[in-house]
Protein backbone atom coordinates (compact mmCIF):
# COMPACT_ATOMS: atom_id res chain seq x y z
CA MET A 1 161.17 159.17 37.84
CA THR A 2 163.02 162.43 38.59
CA TYR A 3 161.91 165.70 37.04
CA THR A 4 163.31 169.20 37.04
CA GLN A 5 160.45 171.68 36.94
CA SER A 6 160.75 175.26 35.77
CA ASP A 7 158.69 178.26 36.85
CA SER A 8 155.01 177.53 36.28
CA THR A 9 152.80 179.77 34.24
CA ALA A 10 149.04 180.11 34.11
CA ASN A 11 148.64 177.66 31.26
CA ALA A 12 151.51 175.17 31.39
CA THR A 13 154.51 173.94 33.32
CA PHE A 14 157.85 173.21 31.68
CA VAL A 15 159.14 169.83 32.88
CA ARG A 16 162.54 168.31 32.15
CA PRO A 17 163.26 164.72 33.27
CA GLY A 18 166.31 164.04 35.39
CA VAL A 19 166.82 160.74 33.57
CA PHE A 20 165.54 158.83 30.56
CA PHE A 21 164.83 155.09 30.66
CA ILE A 22 166.06 153.28 27.51
CA ASN A 23 163.66 150.43 26.83
CA GLY A 24 164.58 149.21 23.34
CA PHE A 25 165.66 145.56 23.74
CA SER A 26 163.67 144.77 26.88
CA ASN A 27 160.98 142.70 25.17
CA ILE A 28 163.18 140.83 22.67
CA PRO A 29 163.72 137.13 23.53
CA HIS A 30 167.28 135.79 23.72
CA ALA A 31 168.64 139.32 23.37
CA LYS A 32 171.89 138.38 25.15
CA TYR A 33 173.05 136.48 22.07
CA TYR A 34 172.51 139.64 20.05
CA TYR A 35 174.68 141.63 22.49
CA VAL A 36 177.47 139.07 22.05
CA PHE A 37 177.10 139.45 18.29
CA LEU A 38 177.33 143.25 18.63
CA PHE A 39 180.46 142.88 20.77
CA VAL A 40 182.10 140.81 18.00
CA VAL A 41 180.99 143.40 15.43
CA TYR A 42 182.51 146.17 17.54
CA ALA A 43 185.81 144.29 18.00
CA VAL A 44 186.11 143.73 14.23
CA THR A 45 185.16 147.37 13.60
CA VAL A 46 187.83 148.70 15.96
CA PHE A 47 190.54 146.41 14.57
CA GLY A 48 189.63 146.95 10.90
CA ASN A 49 189.32 150.72 11.00
CA SER A 50 192.41 151.12 13.20
CA PHE A 51 194.33 148.92 10.76
CA ILE A 52 193.25 150.92 7.70
CA MET A 53 194.08 154.23 9.42
CA CYS A 54 197.54 152.99 10.44
CA THR A 55 198.16 151.71 6.91
CA ILE A 56 197.22 155.09 5.39
CA TYR A 57 199.38 156.93 7.94
CA LEU A 58 202.46 154.73 7.43
CA ALA A 59 202.31 154.16 3.66
CA ARG A 60 203.61 157.23 1.83
CA ARG A 61 201.99 156.17 -1.44
CA LEU A 62 198.58 156.55 0.25
CA HIS A 63 199.20 160.18 1.26
CA THR A 64 196.81 161.40 -1.44
CA ALA A 65 193.51 163.29 -1.51
CA LYS A 66 191.46 160.13 -1.98
CA TYR A 67 192.92 158.45 1.09
CA ILE A 68 192.41 161.55 3.23
CA CYS A 69 188.72 160.84 2.61
CA VAL A 70 189.14 157.13 3.31
CA PHE A 71 190.95 157.96 6.58
CA ASN A 72 188.09 160.28 7.55
CA LEU A 73 185.56 157.54 6.76
CA ALA A 74 187.46 155.03 8.93
CA LEU A 75 187.66 157.58 11.76
CA SER A 76 183.91 158.26 11.49
CA ASP A 77 183.15 154.52 11.50
CA LEU A 78 185.34 153.94 14.55
CA CYS A 79 183.97 156.88 16.55
CA GLY A 80 180.37 156.21 15.54
CA SER A 81 180.53 152.58 16.64
CA SER A 82 182.31 153.60 19.86
CA ALA A 83 179.53 156.09 20.62
CA LEU A 84 176.83 153.47 20.08
CA ILE A 85 177.80 149.84 20.74
CA PRO A 86 179.62 149.97 24.14
CA LYS A 87 176.82 152.10 25.61
CA LEU A 88 174.18 149.78 24.13
CA ILE A 89 175.83 146.70 25.66
CA ASP A 90 176.25 148.44 29.02
CA THR A 91 172.62 149.62 28.96
CA PHE A 92 170.92 146.28 28.27
CA LEU A 93 173.37 143.52 29.15
CA PHE A 94 174.31 145.07 32.51
CA GLU A 95 170.85 146.67 32.99
CA HIS A 96 172.02 150.28 33.28
CA GLN A 97 168.97 151.53 31.42
CA GLU A 98 168.68 154.88 33.16
CA ILE A 99 170.70 157.71 31.63
CA SER A 100 170.81 161.34 32.73
CA TYR A 101 169.18 163.99 30.57
CA GLU A 102 172.49 165.68 29.66
CA ALA A 103 174.28 162.37 28.95
CA CYS A 104 171.36 161.32 26.74
CA LEU A 105 171.62 164.46 24.62
CA ALA A 106 175.40 164.00 24.35
CA ASN A 107 174.90 160.38 23.21
CA MET A 108 172.33 161.56 20.64
CA PHE A 109 174.74 164.18 19.30
CA PHE A 110 177.73 161.87 18.80
CA VAL A 111 175.76 158.96 17.27
CA PHE A 112 174.05 161.18 14.69
CA HIS A 113 177.12 163.34 14.03
CA PHE A 114 179.37 160.42 13.07
CA MET A 115 176.61 158.70 11.09
CA ASN A 116 176.13 161.88 9.05
CA LEU A 117 179.90 162.21 8.57
CA GLN A 118 179.89 158.75 6.97
CA SER A 119 177.24 159.91 4.50
CA LEU A 120 179.07 163.15 3.65
CA THR A 121 182.40 161.35 3.28
CA LEU A 122 180.91 158.93 0.77
CA LEU A 123 179.77 161.99 -1.20
CA ALA A 124 183.32 163.41 -1.11
CA LEU A 125 184.69 160.09 -2.41
CA ALA A 126 182.15 160.19 -5.25
CA TYR A 127 183.40 163.70 -6.12
CA ASP A 128 186.96 162.36 -6.14
CA ARG A 129 186.01 159.55 -8.57
CA LEU A 130 184.05 161.97 -10.78
CA ILE A 131 187.05 164.29 -11.25
CA ALA A 132 189.50 161.38 -11.64
CA ILE A 133 187.53 159.77 -14.48
CA CYS A 134 185.88 162.72 -16.22
CA PHE A 135 188.81 165.18 -15.89
CA PRO A 136 191.92 162.97 -15.54
CA LEU A 137 194.40 165.58 -16.83
CA ARG A 138 193.22 168.19 -14.32
CA TYR A 139 192.70 165.78 -11.40
CA HIS A 140 195.83 166.70 -9.45
CA VAL A 141 195.08 170.40 -9.91
CA ILE A 142 191.43 170.25 -8.85
CA VAL A 143 191.67 167.53 -6.17
CA ASN A 144 194.82 167.84 -4.09
CA ASN A 145 195.55 167.31 -0.42
CA THR A 146 194.80 170.93 0.51
CA THR A 147 191.44 170.83 -1.26
CA MET A 148 190.46 167.55 0.40
CA PHE A 149 191.47 168.79 3.86
CA PHE A 150 189.27 171.84 3.25
CA ILE A 151 186.32 169.68 2.11
CA THR A 152 186.76 167.43 5.15
CA GLY A 153 186.80 170.44 7.49
CA VAL A 154 183.64 171.84 5.90
CA MET A 155 181.92 168.45 6.33
CA TRP A 156 182.78 168.37 10.05
CA ILE A 157 181.59 171.95 10.61
CA PHE A 158 178.38 171.37 8.64
CA SER A 159 177.54 168.14 10.49
CA VAL A 160 178.33 169.61 13.93
CA THR A 161 176.17 172.68 13.21
CA ILE A 162 173.18 170.66 11.93
CA ILE A 163 173.22 168.12 14.77
CA THR A 164 173.75 170.83 17.40
CA ILE A 165 170.59 172.58 16.17
CA LEU A 166 168.71 169.27 16.21
CA VAL A 167 169.79 168.47 19.78
CA CYS A 168 169.19 172.01 21.07
CA LEU A 169 165.60 171.89 19.80
CA VAL A 170 164.97 169.05 22.28
CA ASN A 171 165.65 171.53 25.11
CA ARG A 172 162.48 173.47 24.30
CA LEU A 173 160.31 170.40 24.95
CA SER A 174 158.47 169.58 28.16
CA PHE A 175 158.33 165.92 29.25
CA CYS A 176 155.49 165.76 31.76
CA GLN A 177 154.20 162.21 31.24
CA SER A 178 156.74 159.49 30.40
CA ASN A 179 160.51 159.27 30.26
CA VAL A 180 160.65 155.78 28.68
CA VAL A 181 162.46 155.85 25.31
CA SER A 182 161.41 153.02 22.97
CA SER A 183 164.78 152.69 21.25
CA TYR A 184 168.24 151.19 21.81
CA PHE A 185 169.95 154.56 22.35
CA CYS A 186 168.91 158.20 22.89
CA ASP A 187 167.20 158.36 19.52
CA HIS A 188 165.88 161.77 18.48
CA GLY A 189 162.49 160.65 17.14
CA PRO A 190 161.33 158.51 20.09
CA ILE A 191 162.48 161.23 22.53
CA PHE A 192 160.78 164.29 21.02
CA ARG A 193 157.52 162.29 20.62
CA LEU A 194 157.43 161.94 24.43
CA ALA A 195 156.95 165.71 24.80
CA CYS A 196 153.73 167.20 26.15
CA ASN A 197 154.02 170.52 24.29
CA ASP A 198 154.04 171.10 20.53
CA TYR A 199 156.90 169.26 18.82
CA SER A 200 155.95 169.95 15.20
CA ILE A 201 159.11 172.04 14.64
CA ASN A 202 161.20 169.05 15.79
CA ASN A 203 159.38 166.79 13.36
CA ILE A 204 159.84 169.23 10.46
CA MET A 205 163.52 169.79 11.20
CA THR A 206 164.10 166.03 11.44
CA GLN A 207 162.70 165.56 7.94
CA ILE A 208 164.74 168.50 6.59
CA PHE A 209 167.96 167.21 8.12
CA PHE A 210 167.29 163.67 6.86
CA ALA A 211 166.87 165.10 3.37
CA LEU A 212 170.04 167.23 3.68
CA LEU A 213 172.33 164.64 5.24
CA ILE A 214 171.09 161.33 3.82
CA CYS A 215 168.93 161.85 0.72
CA MET A 216 170.82 164.76 -0.86
CA PRO A 217 174.28 163.08 -0.65
CA LEU A 218 172.81 159.88 -2.13
CA LEU A 219 171.16 161.85 -4.95
CA LEU A 220 174.44 163.66 -5.73
CA ILE A 221 176.31 160.33 -5.70
CA ILE A 222 173.82 158.90 -8.20
CA ILE A 223 174.21 161.97 -10.44
CA SER A 224 178.02 161.75 -10.25
CA TYR A 225 177.98 158.07 -11.25
CA PHE A 226 175.58 158.83 -14.10
CA CYS A 227 178.17 161.34 -15.40
CA ILE A 228 180.93 158.76 -14.90
CA ALA A 229 178.92 156.13 -16.83
CA VAL A 230 178.37 158.57 -19.72
CA ASP A 231 182.08 159.36 -19.81
CA LEU A 232 183.06 155.67 -19.69
CA LEU A 233 180.88 154.94 -22.72
CA LYS A 234 183.03 157.35 -24.70
CA ILE A 235 186.14 155.24 -24.07
CA ALA A 236 186.71 153.11 -27.17
CA HIS A 237 189.10 150.56 -25.67
CA GLY A 238 187.38 148.00 -23.45
CA GLY A 239 190.45 147.42 -21.29
CA ASP A 240 190.73 151.10 -20.37
CA ARG A 241 187.02 151.19 -19.59
CA MET A 242 187.30 148.21 -17.23
CA LYS A 243 190.37 149.70 -15.55
CA ALA A 244 188.46 152.93 -14.86
CA MET A 245 185.43 151.00 -13.58
CA LYS A 246 187.56 149.00 -11.14
CA THR A 247 188.53 152.20 -9.34
CA CYS A 248 184.83 152.76 -8.56
CA ILE A 249 183.83 149.27 -7.41
CA SER A 250 184.96 149.61 -3.79
CA HIS A 251 183.22 152.99 -3.43
CA LEU A 252 179.98 151.68 -4.96
CA MET A 253 180.02 148.79 -2.49
CA LEU A 254 180.46 151.23 0.41
CA VAL A 255 177.53 153.32 -0.87
CA ALA A 256 175.30 150.24 -1.16
CA VAL A 257 176.27 148.94 2.31
CA PHE A 258 175.57 152.31 3.95
CA TYR A 259 172.46 153.64 2.18
CA LEU A 260 170.42 150.53 1.29
CA PRO A 261 169.71 149.42 4.91
CA ILE A 262 168.79 152.97 6.00
CA LEU A 263 166.50 153.57 3.03
CA SER A 264 164.89 150.12 3.22
CA VAL A 265 164.02 150.57 6.91
CA ASN A 266 162.56 154.03 6.33
CA ILE A 267 160.59 152.97 3.23
CA ALA A 268 159.24 149.91 5.06
CA ALA A 269 158.16 152.12 7.97
CA LEU A 270 156.29 154.43 5.58
CA MET A 271 154.56 151.64 3.66
CA LYS A 272 153.42 149.58 6.66
CA SER A 273 153.57 149.63 10.42
CA LEU A 274 156.71 147.84 11.58
CA HIS A 275 156.76 145.89 14.83
CA PRO A 276 158.86 147.86 17.36
CA ASN A 277 161.27 144.92 17.79
CA ALA A 278 161.77 144.60 14.01
CA ARG A 279 162.37 148.34 13.73
CA ILE A 280 164.92 148.32 16.55
CA ILE A 281 166.83 145.30 15.20
CA ASN A 282 166.88 146.68 11.63
CA ASN A 283 167.98 150.15 12.73
CA SER A 284 170.73 148.80 14.99
CA LEU A 285 172.08 146.55 12.23
CA SER A 286 172.03 149.39 9.68
CA GLN A 287 174.15 151.48 12.07
CA THR A 288 176.62 148.82 13.20
CA ILE A 289 177.29 146.57 10.18
CA PRO A 290 178.53 149.18 7.61
CA PRO A 291 181.38 150.46 9.86
CA MET A 292 182.56 146.86 10.23
CA LEU A 293 182.42 146.10 6.48
CA ASN A 294 183.96 149.34 5.17
CA PRO A 295 187.62 148.57 6.04
CA ILE A 296 187.22 144.98 4.83
CA ILE A 297 185.89 146.19 1.48
CA TYR A 298 188.64 148.75 1.07
CA THR A 299 191.36 146.28 2.04
CA LEU A 300 190.24 143.46 -0.25
CA LYS A 301 188.94 145.47 -3.22
CA THR A 302 191.56 148.22 -3.53
CA GLU A 303 194.84 147.25 -5.17
CA GLU A 304 196.72 150.29 -3.79
CA VAL A 305 195.87 149.37 -0.21
CA MET A 306 196.83 145.72 -0.67
CA GLN A 307 200.13 146.74 -2.28
CA SER A 308 200.84 149.16 0.55
CA ILE A 309 200.14 146.48 3.16
CA LYS A 310 202.59 144.12 1.41
CA GLU A 311 205.23 146.86 1.26
CA LEU A 312 204.80 147.68 4.95
CA TYR A 313 205.05 143.98 5.82
CA ASN A 314 208.22 143.52 3.77
CA ARG A 315 209.70 146.70 5.24
CA SER A 316 209.00 145.55 8.79
CA LYS A 317 210.50 142.15 7.97
CA VAL A 318 213.69 143.75 6.59
CA ASN A 319 213.89 146.09 9.58
CA SER A 320 213.57 143.22 12.04
CA ILE A 321 216.34 141.25 10.26
CA THR A 322 218.57 144.34 10.15
CA GLU A 323 217.94 145.04 13.82
CA ARG A 324 218.79 141.45 14.72
CA ASN A 325 222.05 141.62 12.75
CA MET A 326 222.97 144.91 14.39
CA LYS A 327 222.38 143.46 17.85
CA PHE A 328 224.57 140.46 16.97
CA ARG A 329 227.38 142.70 15.69
CA LYS A 330 227.14 144.95 18.72
CA LYS A 331 227.32 141.95 21.01
CA LYS A 332 230.37 140.66 19.12
CA LEU A 333 232.14 144.01 19.28
CA ASN A 334 231.50 144.37 23.01
CA LEU A 335 233.47 141.21 23.86
CA THR A 336 236.53 141.94 26.11
CA PRO A 337 240.10 140.68 25.34
CA SER A 338 239.86 138.26 28.25
CA ASP A 339 236.72 136.79 26.63
CA HIS A 340 238.74 136.06 23.51
CA CYS A 341 241.45 134.35 25.56
CA VAL A 342 238.93 132.10 27.27
CA ASN A 343 237.84 130.69 23.93
CA LYS A 344 241.39 129.90 22.85
CA LYS A 345 243.02 126.61 23.72
CA LYS A 346 245.74 126.83 26.27
CA GLN A 347 249.16 126.26 24.81
CA VAL A 348 251.23 123.71 26.82
CA VAL A 349 255.03 123.90 26.62
CA HIS A 350 256.84 120.61 27.18
CA PHE A 351 260.41 120.86 28.44
CA VAL A 352 262.61 118.00 27.25
CA PRO A 353 265.66 117.36 29.48
CA LEU A 354 268.97 117.40 27.64
CA ASN A 355 271.47 114.62 28.43
CA ILE A 356 274.89 116.23 28.10
CA ALA A 357 277.85 113.85 28.26
CA VAL A 358 280.81 115.15 30.17
CA SER A 359 284.08 113.85 28.95
């Protein structure tokens, strides 16, 4: 174990480890099958989120405020999974469990940043649905592309600021005993609990940030859907009510897929002591499964996306046929005169001798 030691004082010595040892899946039997499963999850996540981003970029009908949010969610899912799963597989499957101190903090930053962006983006989508249903006549005035770009930028700045503070607070800790992290990545909680000096500020800030970035968005989403439900009850015609509800189904599914696993794991940990292996498996699934399911839910449950995919497919089909016809015409026009003569049958002239009688 390598340590970097600072100037010693009379009472204590500040110690920073050169590396951390990630020990999360070491005691789980048949863990290699789980790594294969995570690889499949990552492949589906990359394909699905790349597909939904390309669809939004290419389909002009999806260039709206709502789909700016959906694009941001897909980007967050893709980047979050890329920050977590490849490193996890490399760490445990190929036994590269040592990670430098700086790389560990960088891994911690990106994993938590993109996870928090997912939470904040779901809140922005709830705001979009609230304005669309409760204030339909003013929707395009209140929620336009400029507004949504601004909201997205604020979310990124807010998340980066919060997670930077959280990661920087780790730098004030001294690790003089162990550098073994009982998690599957450079998790904030298991790392700051390894410190020898007082880490109460880290514990307090973790709870505050969890409340700000997970609990508060969920609470605001619940309040927004309560307002939507009240407004839907005022609609007299049942068909109009169902049509408005259908626009919320895909978002509600995304909210359930993201928040329920996180909350269930944390509530279970508070109510009883979870086995470390159960905690690690549950946490890893709650971070890897939602990014895989989000593009599938939005593709299958959103009529606009399905219609756009069909239009793009038909357009590409027409373009390929047109391109093939153009190539054929170009090839036909480029034929030389001699080529035309080759294809013609040769004309044979038969000379018939004339018998002229001389008198």
